[in-house]
Amino acid sequence: MTQLESYITEHKDRFLEDLKGWLRIPSISTLPEHTGDVHQAAAYAVDQLKAVGFERAELISTAGHPLVYGEWLQAPGKPTILVYGHYDVQPVDPIELWTTPPFEPTVRNENIYARGAADDKGQVMLIFKALEALMNVEGKLPVNVKVLIEGEEEAGGESIEHYIRTTPEPLKCDAAFICDTHVPSKEIPALIYGLRGIIYTEVEVYGAQQDLHSGTYGGIAPNPLHALAIIISRLKDADGHIHIPGLYEKLNKPTHAEKSFWQHDPLHMNEALREEMGVAQLSGELEYPPLERISARPTLEVHGISGGFIGEGAKTVIPAVAKAKISMRLPAEFKPDEIFALFEQAVKELAPSDVTVKVTNLHSGEGVLVSPDTLPMKAAAAALTEVYGKEPVFLREGGSIPIAALFNEILQVPVVLMGFGLPDDNLHAPNEKYSLSQFYNGIRTVTRFLQKMAL
Amino acid sequence: MTQLESYITEHKDRFLEDLKGWLRIPSISTLPEHTGDVHQAAAYAVDQLKAVGFERAELISTAGHPLVYGEWLQAPGKPTILVYGHYDVQPVDPIELWTTPPFEPTVRNENIYARGAADDKGQVMLIFKALEALMNVEGKLPVNVKVLIEGEEEAGGESIEHYIRTTPEPLKCDAAFICDTHVPSKEIPALIYGLRGIIYTEVEVYGAQQDLHSGTYGGIAPNPLHALAIIISRLKDADGHIHIPGLYEKLNKPTHAEKSFWQHDPLHMNEALREEMGVAQLSGELEYPPLERISARPTLEVHGISGGFIGEGAKTVIPAVAKAKISMRLPAEFKPDEIFALFEQAVKELAPSDVTVKVTNLHSGEGVLVSPDTLPMKAAAAALTEVYGKEPVFLREGGSIPIAALFNEILQVPVVLMGFGLPDDNLHAPNEKYSLSQFYNGIRTVTRFLQKMAL
């Protein structure tokens, strides 16, 4: 390992420069004006794989943004690992809250600040660099490796889902490795054994046939914005309880170990979460421990409401139409399609009678639960233990990685969710960052993980 | 009168061209990028007054957009009429719903379509043309006339309020005439004896110190958008009842005549309103007649909600801040400052405990009630009767003209609210229009009104 460590130390600065080059490309997958940038970010990943020495490294066209595919299959008799990541990033609004521009990566206090630094370019780049180190030091990789990187993770991931469902054969593998999660702190290595699923919906509310003046019609006009407020307030109350009939009945009982971990909070995660949010008290269902609320309970959030007038000044308009983006996070036992049907029905029943409502499922993904007793999970745990000097904790995460559920369902292999992000990385928010020490420890861990997979 | 009628007929087309020229100027007072246009629209009005032969016609500088002032005081012994209007217009969003561009005035089906056609440039232009006709036919005006036209009616009207409060002396008059209202139909002349007041507020809700990812924090994070939905749904229920303690106690009892008019709806206005809105049923407090609900009851409407993400696609953000624009329409007996205090207190009490709330009164205006027995109201009624061949109905309107309350309070003169708009003029909405027959009948009516004021 000394040779590998020397290689990593020697090429430290170039690894960071390669990451910066990737972060400079504003690959925002949801904004059509960035389509060219998204393509450029994909090409950058292909070049990285070619530089590592992959025998195949190419773009796969899709109906949307291209997939990056690479393979190195010269370890006969050894297992094949499918590595997943995404090269697309979230939009940057509100842009005015960024300390430095989102696409001018800047190092401050041993962190690199940029949109996508943690989610997910930094975490994918550390895999590239682990592969490079292994290849250049050992002359080969310890296992067979397939790499599949998508450009629509922040936009619903439709293309990769279509590809995996229609072309599963070339992706055949013994384990999947996803590097898109975070750990409680730099000192505490962790493996994620559970993720929540998601449905992301749009609720459209229609009132009069045109926008109306509130002076002339106020008192007799349906107001779709007001109707939306009523629907949203009825869907979830101020105490965090979701009022969708049939929802909570689908929930499995947690294990005793889980209950104990959530209740005792040995890593003091509650306090860390409170500090990250900058609030006096945690919100939500107070009768459940916070760690259960963010990982194993269903939640419902409204992300934006449009319609009417929100510009400078005053406009006394009653809009004809209003829309809300509302998502639900789902424990792994919830089937997104079933939950969407319950959601849609509840919205229609909760809507005031003077408006009509349309509910659309913009995208959805299943949750996932992986046993810590599988071989790949054990290899990952051993690698983390060596690099961090202590055994990892096993955690359930509140976020959604639909691809993990898809690997589970289609490829039917264990999925290792080992990421190196930190809780204060500001994912999807201004001033997203990634810790440099986590970046380099991630490289070290991945080299060891792949070596252990060969044993 | 034959000579006046001939003059109007002869100059019909030029009157329309002069209106079109004014409507082409996008004088949107709330958008800073249109400041130059607003100024140009003011200069256009000055030129119109000069062309009539006014001895003074000039701009008065203010802290905001300029006032247009004109006077012709060569009728000694005759009353002085103060004429008011506004040359600014509403924003044009949603622009894509306009059949023809908002600032390219177009005549279709005997209507002129443009932003500001009815509110209020068309109604001010008809006064200019009535003055021109009187001056050119008679060589003088029958009464003394002062003209005061503002450029901030759609932006709160602060400058004219400041001017009137600090400089009332030059505005001394015997009656004020405001042409900024509408009638039930082309066949039914009307005078407005009541207007509602308004408070237009912004409610800001603060949660965490930064935007959060709903996967990581969903279940323990305060969501300001959700809190706003709860506040709004608690402020007004689905049946139109406002839950602000102390509000309804301030309401005066309507007269028996009013009750009877609202109940019997002799002009079939309910059906017209329903058709204009394109709805199956009228919304709101079903236990009160619709005409009472839109003219004499307090109402509360949300006009827009900002915060989070409303762009294309999906962003799973829990915003740190959300804001709503909420207005209330107020019967004349309600004092805006008192109602705002009740509103602010109610919002704070109704807000969930995990957010903080700030409430701002963006602007407000008092309502007004004028007796139909005053001399100016009688002169206006007689003029309408001559032109339309029937006596006008006396109506209370639901909209707000703060300036009417100000004339009442500061100048202490009767205010004649005689406008010629129609209910389907699409004020503040796409495809705003003004009826050409109302435009010309308005010119005829105003010439007669001023003549009768001299008797």
CSV table of C-alpha atoms in Angstrom, one decimal, chain B residues 39-439:
chain,number,residue,atom,x,y,z
B,39,HIS,CA,-42.3,60.0,-18.1
B,40,GLN,CA,-43.1,60.0,-21.8
B,41,ALA,CA,-46.8,59.1,-21.1
B,42,ALA,CA,-46.9,62.1,-18.7
B,43,ALA,CA,-45.5,64.4,-21.3
B,44,TYR,CA,-48.1,63.1,-23.8
B,45,ALA,CA,-50.9,64.2,-21.4
B,46,VAL,CA,-49.3,67.7,-21.0
B,47,ASP,CA,-49.4,68.1,-24.8
B,48,GLN,CA,-53.0,67.1,-24.9
B,49,LEU,CA,-53.9,69.8,-22.3
B,50,LYS,CA,-51.9,72.4,-24.2
B,51,ALA,CA,-53.7,71.5,-27.4
B,52,VAL,CA,-57.1,72.0,-25.6
B,53,GLY,CA,-55.9,75.5,-24.7
B,54,PHE,CA,-55.3,75.2,-21.0
B,55,GLU,CA,-53.5,78.2,-19.6
B,56,ARG,CA,-51.3,76.0,-17.5
B,57,ALA,CA,-50.2,72.4,-18.4
B,58,GLU,CA,-47.1,71.1,-16.8
B,59,LEU,CA,-45.3,68.3,-15.0
B,60,ILE,CA,-45.0,68.4,-11.2
B,61,SER,CA,-41.9,66.5,-10.0
B,62,THR,CA,-42.3,64.1,-7.1
B,63,ALA,CA,-40.2,61.5,-5.3
B,64,GLY,CA,-41.6,59.0,-7.9
B,65,HIS,CA,-43.3,59.5,-11.2
B,66,PRO,CA,-44.4,63.1,-12.1
B,67,LEU,CA,-47.9,64.4,-11.7
B,68,VAL,CA,-49.6,66.1,-14.7
B,69,TYR,CA,-51.2,69.3,-13.7
B,70,GLY,CA,-53.4,71.6,-15.9
B,71,GLU,CA,-55.8,74.5,-15.2
B,72,TRP,CA,-58.2,76.7,-17.0
B,73,LEU,CA,-59.8,79.2,-14.6
B,74,GLN,CA,-61.5,81.8,-16.9
B,75,ALA,CA,-65.1,81.2,-15.8
B,76,PRO,CA,-65.5,83.6,-12.9
B,77,GLY,CA,-68.4,83.0,-10.6
B,78,LYS,CA,-68.7,79.4,-11.8
B,79,PRO,CA,-67.7,76.3,-9.8
B,80,THR,CA,-64.3,74.7,-10.1
B,81,ILE,CA,-64.1,71.0,-11.0
B,82,LEU,CA,-61.0,69.0,-10.2
B,83,VAL,CA,-60.5,66.2,-12.7
B,84,TYR,CA,-58.5,63.1,-11.7
B,85,GLY,CA,-57.1,60.2,-13.7
B,86,HIS,CA,-53.9,58.2,-14.0
B,87,TYR,CA,-51.6,57.6,-16.9
B,88,ASP,CA,-49.7,54.6,-15.5
B,89,VAL,CA,-50.7,51.0,-16.3
B,90,GLN,CA,-50.4,47.5,-14.8
B,91,PRO,CA,-47.7,45.0,-15.8
B,92,VAL,CA,-48.6,42.7,-18.7
B,93,ASP,CA,-47.8,39.2,-17.4
B,94,PRO,CA,-48.7,36.6,-18.6
B,95,ILE,CA,-47.7,38.2,-21.9
B,96,GLU,CA,-48.3,34.9,-23.8
B,97,LEU,CA,-52.0,35.1,-23.3
B,98,TRP,CA,-52.5,38.4,-25.2
B,99,THR,CA,-54.0,38.0,-28.6
B,100,THR,CA,-52.3,41.2,-29.9
B,101,PRO,CA,-49.3,42.8,-28.1
B,102,PRO,CA,-50.3,44.9,-25.1
B,103,PHE,CA,-48.7,48.1,-26.4
B,104,GLU,CA,-49.8,47.8,-30.0
B,105,PRO,CA,-53.4,49.1,-29.6
B,106,THR,CA,-55.7,47.2,-32.0
B,107,VAL,CA,-59.4,47.7,-32.8
B,108,ARG,CA,-61.5,44.6,-33.0
B,109,ASN,CA,-65.3,44.4,-32.8
B,110,GLU,CA,-65.6,48.0,-31.9
B,111,ASN,CA,-63.2,47.7,-28.9
B,112,ILE,CA,-59.7,49.0,-28.6
B,113,TYR,CA,-57.3,46.3,-27.1
B,114,ALA,CA,-54.2,47.5,-25.2
B,115,ARG,CA,-52.9,47.6,-21.6
B,116,GLY,CA,-54.4,50.7,-20.1
B,117,ALA,CA,-57.2,51.0,-22.6
B,118,ALA,CA,-59.8,51.0,-19.8
B,119,ASP,CA,-57.6,51.5,-16.8
B,120,ASP,CA,-57.2,54.4,-17.2
B,121,LYS,CA,-55.9,56.0,-20.3
B,122,GLY,CA,-59.1,55.6,-22.4
B,123,GLN,CA,-61.1,57.2,-19.6
B,124,VAL,CA,-58.8,60.1,-19.2
B,125,MET,CA,-58.5,60.7,-23.0
B,126,LEU,CA,-62.3,61.0,-23.2
B,127,ILE,CA,-62.2,63.9,-20.7
B,128,PHE,CA,-59.4,65.6,-22.8
B,129,LYS,CA,-61.6,65.3,-25.8
B,130,ALA,CA,-64.8,66.6,-24.0
B,131,LEU,CA,-62.7,69.6,-22.9
B,132,GLU,CA,-61.4,70.1,-26.5
B,133,ALA,CA,-64.9,69.9,-28.0
B,134,LEU,CA,-66.3,72.4,-25.5
B,135,MET,CA,-63.4,74.8,-26.0
B,136,ASN,CA,-63.4,74.6,-29.8
B,137,VAL,CA,-67.2,74.8,-30.2
B,138,GLU,CA,-68.0,77.4,-27.4
B,139,GLY,CA,-64.6,79.2,-27.3
B,140,LYS,CA,-64.5,78.5,-23.5
B,141,LEU,CA,-65.3,76.0,-20.8
B,142,PRO,CA,-68.6,76.3,-18.9
B,143,VAL,CA,-66.8,75.9,-15.5
B,144,ASN,CA,-63.3,76.3,-14.1
B,145,VAL,CA,-61.3,73.1,-14.5
B,146,LYS,CA,-58.2,71.8,-12.8
B,147,VAL,CA,-56.7,68.6,-14.0
B,148,LEU,CA,-54.5,66.3,-11.9
B,149,ILE,CA,-53.2,63.1,-13.4
B,150,GLU,CA,-50.9,60.7,-11.6
B,151,GLY,CA,-48.4,58.1,-12.7
B,152,GLU,CA,-48.4,55.8,-9.6
B,153,GLU,CA,-52.0,54.6,-9.3
B,154,GLU,CA,-51.0,51.0,-9.9
B,155,ALA,CA,-48.0,51.4,-7.6
B,156,GLY,CA,-49.6,52.7,-4.4
B,157,GLY,CA,-50.1,56.4,-5.3
B,158,GLU,CA,-47.7,57.7,-2.7
B,159,SER,CA,-46.6,60.7,-4.6
B,160,ILE,CA,-50.0,62.2,-5.3
B,161,GLU,CA,-51.0,61.5,-1.7
B,162,HIS,CA,-47.9,63.3,-0.5
B,163,TYR,CA,-48.7,66.2,-2.9
B,164,ILE,CA,-52.3,66.6,-1.9
B,165,ARG,CA,-51.6,66.3,1.8
B,166,THR,CA,-48.8,68.9,1.6
B,167,THR,CA,-50.1,71.2,-1.2
B,168,PRO,CA,-53.9,71.2,-0.9
B,169,GLU,CA,-54.3,75.0,-1.6
B,170,PRO,CA,-53.9,75.0,-5.4
B,171,LEU,CA,-56.3,72.0,-5.7
B,172,LYS,CA,-59.2,73.9,-4.0
B,173,CYS,CA,-62.4,73.1,-5.9
B,174,ASP,CA,-66.1,72.6,-5.5
B,175,ALA,CA,-66.2,69.0,-6.7
B,176,ALA,CA,-63.9,66.3,-7.8
B,177,PHE,CA,-64.5,64.1,-10.8
B,178,ILE,CA,-62.9,60.7,-11.1
B,179,CYS,CA,-63.2,58.7,-14.3
B,180,ASP,CA,-61.8,55.3,-13.4
B,181,THR,CA,-64.8,53.0,-12.9
B,182,HIS,CA,-67.1,50.9,-14.9
B,183,VAL,CA,-70.9,50.4,-15.6
B,184,PRO,CA,-72.9,47.2,-15.7
B,185,SER,CA,-73.3,47.3,-19.5
B,186,LYS,CA,-73.4,49.7,-22.5
B,187,GLU,CA,-77.1,50.2,-22.0
B,188,ILE,CA,-77.1,50.9,-18.3
B,189,PRO,CA,-75.5,54.2,-17.2
B,190,ALA,CA,-74.3,54.2,-13.7
B,191,LEU,CA,-72.7,56.3,-11.0
B,192,ILE,CA,-70.6,54.8,-8.3
B,193,TYR,CA,-71.4,56.0,-4.7
B,194,GLY,CA,-69.2,53.6,-2.9
B,195,LEU,CA,-65.7,52.1,-3.3
B,196,ARG,CA,-63.8,49.6,-1.1
B,197,GLY,CA,-60.5,50.5,0.5
B,198,ILE,CA,-57.5,48.2,0.4
B,199,ILE,CA,-54.5,47.0,2.3
B,200,TYR,CA,-51.8,45.3,0.2
B,201,THR,CA,-49.4,43.4,2.3
B,202,GLU,CA,-46.4,41.1,2.1
B,203,VAL,CA,-46.0,38.3,4.5
B,204,GLU,CA,-42.4,36.9,4.8
B,205,VAL,CA,-41.8,33.6,6.5
B,206,TYR,CA,-38.4,32.5,7.7
B,207,GLY,CA,-37.3,28.9,8.5
B,208,ALA,CA,-33.8,27.5,8.5
B,209,GLN,CA,-30.8,29.8,7.9
B,210,GLN,CA,-30.4,28.4,4.3
B,211,ASP,CA,-32.1,26.4,1.7
B,212,LEU,CA,-32.2,22.7,2.5
B,213,HIS,CA,-32.3,19.4,0.6
B,214,SER,CA,-35.6,17.7,1.3
B,215,GLY,CA,-33.9,14.2,1.3
B,216,THR,CA,-31.5,15.1,4.0
B,217,TYR,CA,-33.7,17.3,6.2
B,218,GLY,CA,-37.3,16.4,5.2
B,219,GLY,CA,-39.0,15.4,8.4
B,220,ILE,CA,-37.2,17.8,10.7
B,221,ALA,CA,-36.9,21.1,8.7
B,222,PRO,CA,-39.3,24.0,9.0
B,223,ASN,CA,-40.7,24.7,5.5
B,224,PRO,CA,-41.7,28.4,5.1
B,225,LEU,CA,-43.8,27.6,2.0
B,226,HIS,CA,-45.8,25.0,4.0
B,227,ALA,CA,-46.1,27.5,6.9
B,228,LEU,CA,-47.4,30.1,4.4
B,229,ALA,CA,-50.0,27.6,3.1
B,230,ILE,CA,-51.1,27.0,6.7
B,231,ILE,CA,-51.3,30.8,7.5
B,232,ILE,CA,-53.3,31.5,4.3
B,233,SER,CA,-55.7,28.6,4.8
B,234,ARG,CA,-56.3,29.8,8.3
B,235,LEU,CA,-56.8,33.4,7.4
B,236,LYS,CA,-59.6,32.6,5.0
B,237,ASP,CA,-61.5,29.3,4.8
B,238,ALA,CA,-62.8,27.5,1.7
B,239,ASP,CA,-66.2,29.2,2.2
B,240,GLY,CA,-64.7,32.7,2.1
B,241,HIS,CA,-64.9,33.5,5.8
B,242,ILE,CA,-62.0,35.6,7.0
B,243,HIS,CA,-60.7,34.5,10.4
B,244,ILE,CA,-59.2,37.8,11.7
B,245,PRO,CA,-60.6,38.5,15.2
B,246,GLY,CA,-62.4,41.8,15.4
B,247,LEU,CA,-62.8,42.2,11.7
B,248,TYR,CA,-66.5,41.6,11.1
B,249,GLU,CA,-67.5,43.5,14.2
B,250,LYS,CA,-66.4,46.7,12.5
B,251,LEU,CA,-68.9,46.2,9.6
B,252,ASN,CA,-71.9,48.6,9.3
B,253,LYS,CA,-75.3,47.3,8.5
B,254,PRO,CA,-76.3,48.0,4.9
B,255,THR,CA,-79.5,50.0,4.2
B,256,HIS,CA,-82.8,48.4,3.3
B,257,ALA,CA,-82.5,49.8,-0.3
B,258,GLU,CA,-79.0,48.3,-0.6
B,259,LYS,CA,-80.1,44.9,0.7
B,260,SER,CA,-83.1,44.8,-1.6
B,261,PHE,CA,-80.9,45.8,-4.7
B,262,TRP,CA,-78.3,43.1,-3.9
B,263,GLN,CA,-81.0,40.5,-3.2
B,264,HIS,CA,-83.1,41.1,-6.3
B,265,ASP,CA,-80.2,41.9,-8.6
B,266,PRO,CA,-82.5,43.8,-11.1
B,267,LEU,CA,-79.7,44.2,-13.6
B,268,HIS,CA,-78.9,40.5,-13.6
B,269,MET,CA,-75.3,41.3,-12.7
B,270,ASN,CA,-74.8,37.9,-10.9
B,271,GLU,CA,-75.2,36.0,-14.2
B,272,ALA,CA,-73.0,38.5,-16.0
B,273,LEU,CA,-70.2,38.1,-13.4
B,274,ARG,CA,-70.4,34.3,-13.6
B,275,GLU,CA,-70.1,34.4,-17.3
B,276,GLU,CA,-67.2,36.9,-17.3
B,277,MET,CA,-65.3,34.6,-14.9
B,278,GLY,CA,-66.3,31.4,-16.9
B,279,VAL,CA,-67.2,29.5,-13.8
B,280,ALA,CA,-70.1,27.2,-13.0
B,281,GLN,CA,-70.8,28.7,-9.6
B,282,LEU,CA,-69.8,31.9,-7.7
B,283,SER,CA,-67.4,31.3,-4.9
B,284,GLY,CA,-67.3,32.9,-1.5
B,285,GLU,CA,-69.7,33.5,1.5
B,286,LEU,CA,-72.8,31.9,0.1
B,287,GLU,CA,-75.0,33.3,2.9
B,288,TYR,CA,-74.6,36.8,1.5
B,289,PRO,CA,-75.8,37.9,-2.0
B,290,PRO,CA,-72.9,38.0,-4.5
B,291,LEU,CA,-73.3,41.8,-5.1
B,292,GLU,CA,-72.9,42.4,-1.4
B,293,ARG,CA,-69.8,40.1,-1.4
B,294,ILE,CA,-68.1,42.1,-4.1
B,295,SER,CA,-69.0,45.6,-2.9
B,296,ALA,CA,-69.7,45.8,0.8
B,297,ARG,CA,-68.0,42.8,2.5
B,298,PRO,CA,-64.3,42.6,3.3
B,299,THR,CA,-62.4,40.1,1.2
B,300,LEU,CA,-58.9,38.6,1.4
B,301,GLU,CA,-56.9,37.4,-1.6
B,302,VAL,CA,-53.5,35.9,-2.1
B,303,HIS,CA,-51.9,37.3,-5.3
B,304,GLY,CA,-48.6,35.4,-5.4
B,305,ILE,CA,-46.3,33.2,-3.4
B,306,SER,CA,-42.5,33.1,-3.9
B,307,GLY,CA,-39.6,31.0,-2.5
B,308,GLY,CA,-38.1,27.7,-3.5
B,309,PHE,CA,-38.2,26.5,-7.1
B,310,ILE,CA,-40.8,27.0,-9.7
B,311,GLY,CA,-38.7,26.5,-12.9
B,312,GLU,CA,-38.9,23.7,-15.4
B,313,GLY,CA,-38.2,20.3,-13.9
B,314,ALA,CA,-37.7,19.2,-10.3
B,315,LYS,CA,-35.6,20.7,-7.5
B,316,THR,CA,-36.0,19.1,-4.1
B,317,VAL,CA,-35.4,22.3,-2.1
B,318,ILE,CA,-36.9,23.4,1.2
B,319,PRO,CA,-36.5,27.1,1.0
B,320,ALA,CA,-35.1,29.2,3.9
B,321,VAL,CA,-37.6,32.0,3.1
B,322,ALA,CA,-41.0,32.3,1.4
B,323,LYS,CA,-43.2,35.3,0.8
B,324,ALA,CA,-46.8,36.0,-0.1
B,325,LYS,CA,-48.5,39.0,-1.4
B,326,ILE,CA,-51.9,39.2,0.2
B,327,SER,CA,-54.5,42.0,0.0
B,328,MET,CA,-57.7,42.8,1.7
B,329,ARG,CA,-60.6,44.9,0.2
B,330,LEU,CA,-62.3,47.0,2.8
B,331,PRO,CA,-65.8,48.5,3.1
B,332,ALA,CA,-65.6,52.3,3.6
B,333,GLU,CA,-66.2,52.2,7.3
B,334,PHE,CA,-63.0,50.2,7.8
B,335,LYS,CA,-59.8,52.2,8.6
B,336,PRO,CA,-56.9,50.6,6.7
B,337,ASP,CA,-54.4,51.1,9.5
B,338,GLU,CA,-56.7,49.5,12.0
B,339,ILE,CA,-57.3,46.5,9.7
B,340,PHE,CA,-53.6,46.1,8.9
B,341,ALA,CA,-52.9,45.9,12.7
B,342,LEU,CA,-55.6,43.2,13.0
B,343,PHE,CA,-54.2,41.4,10.0
B,344,GLU,CA,-50.6,41.5,11.2
B,345,GLN,CA,-51.7,40.2,14.6
B,346,ALA,CA,-53.7,37.4,13.1
B,347,VAL,CA,-50.9,36.3,10.8
B,348,LYS,CA,-48.5,36.1,13.7
B,349,GLU,CA,-51.0,34.2,15.8
B,350,LEU,CA,-51.9,31.8,13.0
B,351,ALA,CA,-48.3,31.0,12.0
B,352,PRO,CA,-46.8,27.6,12.9
B,353,SER,CA,-44.4,27.9,15.9
B,354,ASP,CA,-41.3,26.8,13.9
B,355,VAL,CA,-41.1,29.8,11.7
B,356,THR,CA,-40.8,33.5,12.2
B,357,VAL,CA,-43.0,35.9,10.3
B,358,LYS,CA,-42.7,39.5,9.1
B,359,VAL,CA,-45.7,41.4,7.8
B,360,THR,CA,-45.4,44.6,5.8
B,361,ASN,CA,-48.1,46.9,4.6
B,362,LEU,CA,-47.0,47.7,1.0
B,363,HIS,CA,-49.8,50.2,0.5
B,364,SER,CA,-53.3,51.0,1.6
B,365,GLY,CA,-56.2,53.2,0.7
B,366,GLU,CA,-59.5,54.1,2.3
B,367,GLY,CA,-62.9,53.3,0.9
B,368,VAL,CA,-65.5,55.9,0.1
B,369,LEU,CA,-69.2,56.5,0.2
B,370,VAL,CA,-70.8,59.6,-1.5
B,371,SER,CA,-74.4,60.7,-1.1
B,372,PRO,CA,-76.4,60.7,-4.4
B,373,ASP,CA,-78.1,63.9,-3.2
B,374,THR,CA,-75.1,66.2,-3.6
B,375,LEU,CA,-75.3,68.7,-6.5
B,376,PRO,CA,-72.4,67.2,-8.6
B,377,MET,CA,-73.9,63.8,-8.3
B,378,LYS,CA,-77.2,65.2,-9.6
B,379,ALA,CA,-75.5,67.0,-12.5
B,380,ALA,CA,-73.7,63.8,-13.5
B,381,ALA,CA,-77.0,61.8,-13.2
B,382,ALA,CA,-78.7,64.3,-15.5
B,383,ALA,CA,-75.9,64.2,-18.1
B,384,LEU,CA,-76.0,60.4,-18.2
B,385,THR,CA,-79.8,60.4,-18.5
B,386,GLU,CA,-79.6,62.7,-21.6
B,387,VAL,CA,-76.9,60.7,-23.4
B,388,TYR,CA,-78.1,57.2,-22.6
B,389,GLY,CA,-81.9,57.9,-22.5
B,390,LYS,CA,-82.4,56.5,-19.1
B,391,GLU,CA,-81.6,57.3,-15.5
B,392,PRO,CA,-78.4,55.9,-14.1
B,393,VAL,CA,-78.3,53.2,-11.4
B,394,PHE,CA,-76.3,54.0,-8.2
B,395,LEU,CA,-73.8,51.3,-7.4
B,396,ARG,CA,-71.1,50.3,-4.9
B,397,GLU,CA,-68.0,49.0,-6.4
B,398,GLY,CA,-65.6,46.5,-5.1
B,399,GLY,CA,-62.4,48.0,-6.3
B,400,SER,CA,-60.3,50.7,-4.5
B,401,ILE,CA,-59.6,54.2,-5.6
B,402,PRO,CA,-57.6,55.6,-2.7
B,403,ILE,CA,-57.5,59.0,-4.3
B,404,ALA,CA,-61.3,59.3,-3.9
B,405,ALA,CA,-61.0,58.9,-0.2
B,406,LEU,CA,-58.1,61.4,-0.2
B,407,PHE,CA,-60.2,64.0,-2.0
B,408,ASN,CA,-63.0,63.4,0.5
B,409,GLU,CA,-60.6,63.7,3.5
B,410,ILE,CA,-58.3,66.6,2.4
B,411,LEU,CA,-60.3,68.7,-0.1
B,412,GLN,CA,-63.7,67.9,1.6
B,413,VAL,CA,-65.7,68.0,-1.6
B,414,PRO,CA,-68.2,65.6,-3.1
B,415,VAL,CA,-66.4,63.1,-5.4
B,416,VAL,CA,-68.2,62.1,-8.6
B,417,LEU,CA,-67.2,58.6,-9.6
B,418,MET,CA,-68.4,58.4,-13.2
B,419,GLY,CA,-66.5,56.0,-15.4
B,420,PHE,CA,-67.4,54.3,-18.7
B,421,GLY,CA,-65.6,50.9,-18.5
B,422,LEU,CA,-67.4,47.6,-18.9
B,423,PRO,CA,-67.3,44.5,-16.7
B,424,ASP,CA,-65.4,42.5,-19.3
B,425,ASP,CA,-62.7,45.0,-20.0
B,426,ASN,CA,-60.0,42.6,-18.5
B,427,LEU,CA,-58.5,45.1,-16.1
B,428,HIS,CA,-55.1,44.0,-14.9
B,429,ALA,CA,-55.3,40.9,-17.1
B,430,PRO,CA,-54.3,39.9,-20.6
B,431,ASN,CA,-56.4,41.4,-23.5
B,432,GLU,CA,-57.5,44.6,-21.6
B,433,LYS,CA,-59.9,46.5,-23.9
B,434,TYR,CA,-62.1,49.6,-23.9
B,435,SER,CA,-65.4,49.9,-25.8
B,436,LEU,CA,-65.3,52.6,-28.6
B,437,SER,CA,-69.0,53.4,-28.1
B,438,GLN,CA,-68.4,54.0,-24.4
B,439,PHE,CA,-65.4,56.2,-25.3
